[in-house]
JSON list of C-alpha atoms in Angstrom, two decimals:
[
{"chain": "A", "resi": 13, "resn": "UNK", "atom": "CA", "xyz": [0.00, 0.00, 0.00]},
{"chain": "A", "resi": 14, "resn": "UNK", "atom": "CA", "xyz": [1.49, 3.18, -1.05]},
{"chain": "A", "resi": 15, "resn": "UNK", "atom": "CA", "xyz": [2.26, 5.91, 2.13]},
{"chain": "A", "resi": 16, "resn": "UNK", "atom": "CA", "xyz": [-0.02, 8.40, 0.70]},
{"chain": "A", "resi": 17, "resn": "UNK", "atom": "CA", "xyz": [-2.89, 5.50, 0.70]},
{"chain": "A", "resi": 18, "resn": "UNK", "atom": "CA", "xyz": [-5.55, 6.74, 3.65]},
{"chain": "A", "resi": 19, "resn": "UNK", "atom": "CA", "xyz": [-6.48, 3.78, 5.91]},
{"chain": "A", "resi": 20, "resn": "UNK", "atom": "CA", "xyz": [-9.89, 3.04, 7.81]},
{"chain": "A", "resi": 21, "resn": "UNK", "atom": "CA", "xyz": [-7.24, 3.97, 11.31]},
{"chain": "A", "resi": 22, "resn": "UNK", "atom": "CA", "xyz": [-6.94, 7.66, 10.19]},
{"chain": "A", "resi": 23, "resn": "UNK", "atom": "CA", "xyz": [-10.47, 7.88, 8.91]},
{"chain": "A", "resi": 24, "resn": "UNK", "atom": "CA", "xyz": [-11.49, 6.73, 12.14]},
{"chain": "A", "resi": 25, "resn": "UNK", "atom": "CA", "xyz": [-9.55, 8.80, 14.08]},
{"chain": "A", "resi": 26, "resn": "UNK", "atom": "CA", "xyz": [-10.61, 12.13, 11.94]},
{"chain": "A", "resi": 27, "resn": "UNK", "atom": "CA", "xyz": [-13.67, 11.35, 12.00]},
{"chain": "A", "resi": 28, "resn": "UNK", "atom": "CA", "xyz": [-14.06, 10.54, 15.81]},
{"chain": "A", "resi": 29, "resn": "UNK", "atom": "CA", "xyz": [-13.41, 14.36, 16.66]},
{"chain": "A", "resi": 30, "resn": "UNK", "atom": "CA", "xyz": [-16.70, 15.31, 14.87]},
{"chain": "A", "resi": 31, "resn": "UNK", "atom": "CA", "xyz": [-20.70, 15.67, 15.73]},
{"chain": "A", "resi": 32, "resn": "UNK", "atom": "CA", "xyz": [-21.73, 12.05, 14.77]},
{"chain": "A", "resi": 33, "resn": "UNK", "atom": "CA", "xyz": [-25.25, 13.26, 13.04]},
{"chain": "A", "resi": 34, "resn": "UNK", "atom": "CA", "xyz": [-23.45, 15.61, 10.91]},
{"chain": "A", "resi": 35, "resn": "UNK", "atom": "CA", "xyz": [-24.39, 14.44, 6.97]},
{"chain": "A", "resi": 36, "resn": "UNK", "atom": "CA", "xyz": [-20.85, 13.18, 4.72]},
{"chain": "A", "resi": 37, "resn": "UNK", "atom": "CA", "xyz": [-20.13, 14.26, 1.65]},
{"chain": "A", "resi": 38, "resn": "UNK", "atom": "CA", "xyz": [-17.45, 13.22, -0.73]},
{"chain": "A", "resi": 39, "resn": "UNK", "atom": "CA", "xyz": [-15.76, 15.80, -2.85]},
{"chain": "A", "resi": 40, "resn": "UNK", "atom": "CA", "xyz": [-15.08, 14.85, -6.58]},
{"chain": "A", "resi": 41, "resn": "UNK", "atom": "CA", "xyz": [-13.30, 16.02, -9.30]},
{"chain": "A", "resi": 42, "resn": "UNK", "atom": "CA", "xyz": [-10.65, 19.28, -8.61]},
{"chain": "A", "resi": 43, "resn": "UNK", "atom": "CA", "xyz": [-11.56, 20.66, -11.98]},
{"chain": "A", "resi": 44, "resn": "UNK", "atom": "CA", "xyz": [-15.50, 20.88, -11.38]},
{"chain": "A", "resi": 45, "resn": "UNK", "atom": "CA", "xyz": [-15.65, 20.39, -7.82]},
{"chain": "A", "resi": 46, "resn": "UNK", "atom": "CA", "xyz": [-18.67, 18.76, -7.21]},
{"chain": "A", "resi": 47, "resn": "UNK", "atom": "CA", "xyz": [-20.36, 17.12, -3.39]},
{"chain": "A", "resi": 48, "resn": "UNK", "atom": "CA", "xyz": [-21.77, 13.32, -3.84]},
{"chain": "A", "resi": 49, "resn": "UNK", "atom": "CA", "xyz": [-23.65, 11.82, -1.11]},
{"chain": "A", "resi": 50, "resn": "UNK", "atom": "CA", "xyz": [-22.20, 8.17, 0.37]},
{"chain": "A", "resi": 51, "resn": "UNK", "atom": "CA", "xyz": [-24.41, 5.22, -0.02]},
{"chain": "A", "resi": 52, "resn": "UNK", "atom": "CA", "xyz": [-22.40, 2.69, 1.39]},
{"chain": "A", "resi": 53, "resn": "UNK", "atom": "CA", "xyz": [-19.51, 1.56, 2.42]},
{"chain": "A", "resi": 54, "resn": "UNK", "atom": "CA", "xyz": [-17.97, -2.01, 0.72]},
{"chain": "A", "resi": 55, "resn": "UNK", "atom": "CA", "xyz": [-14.65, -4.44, 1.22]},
{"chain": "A", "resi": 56, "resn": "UNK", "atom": "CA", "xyz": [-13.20, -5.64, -1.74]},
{"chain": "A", "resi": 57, "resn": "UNK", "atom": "CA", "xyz": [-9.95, -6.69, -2.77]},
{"chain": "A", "resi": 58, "resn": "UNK", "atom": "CA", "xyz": [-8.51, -3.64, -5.53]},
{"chain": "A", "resi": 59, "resn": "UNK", "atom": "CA", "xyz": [-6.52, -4.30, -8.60]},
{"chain": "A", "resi": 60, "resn": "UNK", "atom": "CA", "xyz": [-3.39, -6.33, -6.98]},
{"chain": "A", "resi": 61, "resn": "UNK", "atom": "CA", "xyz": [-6.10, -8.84, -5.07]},
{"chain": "A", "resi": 62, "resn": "UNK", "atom": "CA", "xyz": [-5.47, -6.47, -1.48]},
{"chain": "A", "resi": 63, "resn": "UNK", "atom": "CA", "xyz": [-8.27, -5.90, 0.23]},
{"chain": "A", "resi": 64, "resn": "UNK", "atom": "CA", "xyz": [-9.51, -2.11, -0.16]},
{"chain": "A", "resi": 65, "resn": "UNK", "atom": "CA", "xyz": [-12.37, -0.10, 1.57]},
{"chain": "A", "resi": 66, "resn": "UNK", "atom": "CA", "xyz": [-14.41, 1.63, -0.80]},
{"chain": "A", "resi": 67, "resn": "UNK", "atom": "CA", "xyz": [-17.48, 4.28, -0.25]},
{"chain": "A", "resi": 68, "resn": "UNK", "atom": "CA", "xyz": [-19.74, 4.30, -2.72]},
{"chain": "A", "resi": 69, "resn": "UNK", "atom": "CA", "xyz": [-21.83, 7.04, -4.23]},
{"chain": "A", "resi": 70, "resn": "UNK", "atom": "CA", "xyz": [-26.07, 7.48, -3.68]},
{"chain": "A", "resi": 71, "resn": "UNK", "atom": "CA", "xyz": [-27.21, 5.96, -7.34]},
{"chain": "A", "resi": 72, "resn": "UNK", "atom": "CA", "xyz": [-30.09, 8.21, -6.83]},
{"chain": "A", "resi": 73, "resn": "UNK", "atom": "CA", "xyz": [-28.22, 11.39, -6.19]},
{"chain": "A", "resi": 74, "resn": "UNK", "atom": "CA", "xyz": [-24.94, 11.30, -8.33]},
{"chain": "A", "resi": 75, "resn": "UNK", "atom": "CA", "xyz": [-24.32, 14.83, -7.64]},
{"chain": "A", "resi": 76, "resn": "UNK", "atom": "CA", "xyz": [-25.86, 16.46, -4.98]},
{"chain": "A", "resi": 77, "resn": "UNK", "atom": "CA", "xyz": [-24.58, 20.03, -5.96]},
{"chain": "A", "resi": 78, "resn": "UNK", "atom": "CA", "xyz": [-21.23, 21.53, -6.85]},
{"chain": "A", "resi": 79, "resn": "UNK", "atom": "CA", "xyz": [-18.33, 21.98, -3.70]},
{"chain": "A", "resi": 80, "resn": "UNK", "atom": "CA", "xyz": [-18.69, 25.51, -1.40]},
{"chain": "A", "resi": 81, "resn": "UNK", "atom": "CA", "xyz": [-16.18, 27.39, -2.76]},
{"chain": "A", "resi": 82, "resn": "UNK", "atom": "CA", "xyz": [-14.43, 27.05, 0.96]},
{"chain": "A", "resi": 83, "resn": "UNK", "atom": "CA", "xyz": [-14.39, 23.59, 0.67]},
{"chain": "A", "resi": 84, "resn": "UNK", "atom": "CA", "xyz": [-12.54, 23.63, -2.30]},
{"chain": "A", "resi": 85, "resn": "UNK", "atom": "CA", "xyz": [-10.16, 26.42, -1.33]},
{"chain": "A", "resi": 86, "resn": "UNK", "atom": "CA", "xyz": [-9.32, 24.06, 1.63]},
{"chain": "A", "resi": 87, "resn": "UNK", "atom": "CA", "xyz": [-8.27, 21.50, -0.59]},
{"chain": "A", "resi": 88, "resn": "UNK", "atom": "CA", "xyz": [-6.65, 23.70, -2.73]},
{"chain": "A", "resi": 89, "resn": "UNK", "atom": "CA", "xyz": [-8.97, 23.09, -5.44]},
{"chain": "A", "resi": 90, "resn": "UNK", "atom": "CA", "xyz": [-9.54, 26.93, -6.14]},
{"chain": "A", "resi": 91, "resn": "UNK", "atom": "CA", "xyz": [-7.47, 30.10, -5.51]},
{"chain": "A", "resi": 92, "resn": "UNK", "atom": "CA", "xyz": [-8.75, 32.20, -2.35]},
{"chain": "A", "resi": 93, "resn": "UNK", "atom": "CA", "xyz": [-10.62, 34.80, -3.68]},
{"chain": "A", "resi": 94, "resn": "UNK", "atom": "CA", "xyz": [-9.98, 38.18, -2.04]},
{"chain": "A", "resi": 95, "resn": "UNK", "atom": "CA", "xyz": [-11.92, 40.71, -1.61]},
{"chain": "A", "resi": 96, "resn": "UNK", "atom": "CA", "xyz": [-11.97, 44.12, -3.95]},
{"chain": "A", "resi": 97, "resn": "UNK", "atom": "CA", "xyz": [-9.73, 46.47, -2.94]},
{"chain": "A", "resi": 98, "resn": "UNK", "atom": "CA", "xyz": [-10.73, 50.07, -2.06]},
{"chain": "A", "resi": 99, "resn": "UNK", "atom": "CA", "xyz": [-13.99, 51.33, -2.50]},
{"chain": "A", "resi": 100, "resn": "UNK", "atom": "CA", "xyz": [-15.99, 50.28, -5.80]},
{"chain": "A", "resi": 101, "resn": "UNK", "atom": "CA", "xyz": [-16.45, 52.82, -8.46]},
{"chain": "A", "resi": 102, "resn": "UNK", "atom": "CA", "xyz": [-19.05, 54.55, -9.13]},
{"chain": "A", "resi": 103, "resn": "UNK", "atom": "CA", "xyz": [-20.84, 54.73, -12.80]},
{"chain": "A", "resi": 104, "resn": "UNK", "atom": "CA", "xyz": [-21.85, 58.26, -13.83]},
{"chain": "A", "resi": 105, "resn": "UNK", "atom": "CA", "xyz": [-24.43, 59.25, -16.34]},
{"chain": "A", "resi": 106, "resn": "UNK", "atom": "CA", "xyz": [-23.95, 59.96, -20.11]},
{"chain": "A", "resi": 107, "resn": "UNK", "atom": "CA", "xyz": [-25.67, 62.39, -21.52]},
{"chain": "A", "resi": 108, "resn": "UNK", "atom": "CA", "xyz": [-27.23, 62.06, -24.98]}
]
């Protein structure tokens, strides 16, 4: 298993911290970051016969909606976007 690979140990123990009725989501895709809801969660062996935990996505909501745009700044899936600076301009009138 490569070091990088999370296990169900620090899942757990990230998890544990948090309000247990709180809903999951699973962020997808850095390019068009979208939020799926879980379904399940399955054991199965991966492509080298290990066995691998894998969390599935709802069949009957494949996307629940795209990724707050803080979520995906905390991944550092988007740029922070800061704030204008100074006051905004204003438009003035044309005359005809």
């Amino acid at each position: 298993m490569p070091a990088s690979d999370m296990t169900v140990r620090d899942l757990i123990s990230r998890l544990a911290a948090l309000d247990p009725d709180v809903p999951v989501r699973l962020a997808i895709n850095p390019f068009c970051p979208m939020a799926h809801r879980l379904a399940d969660v399955l054991v199965a062996a991966d492509l080298d016969g290990h066995p691998t935990v894998y969390l599935s996505e709802d069949p009957d909501a494949v996307q629940y909606g795209y990724l707050p745009r803080p979520v995906a700044e905390a991944l550092a899936w988007m740029p922070p976007v800061d704030p204008p600076r100074g006051p905004r301009r204003r438009l003035r009138a044309v005359s005809p």
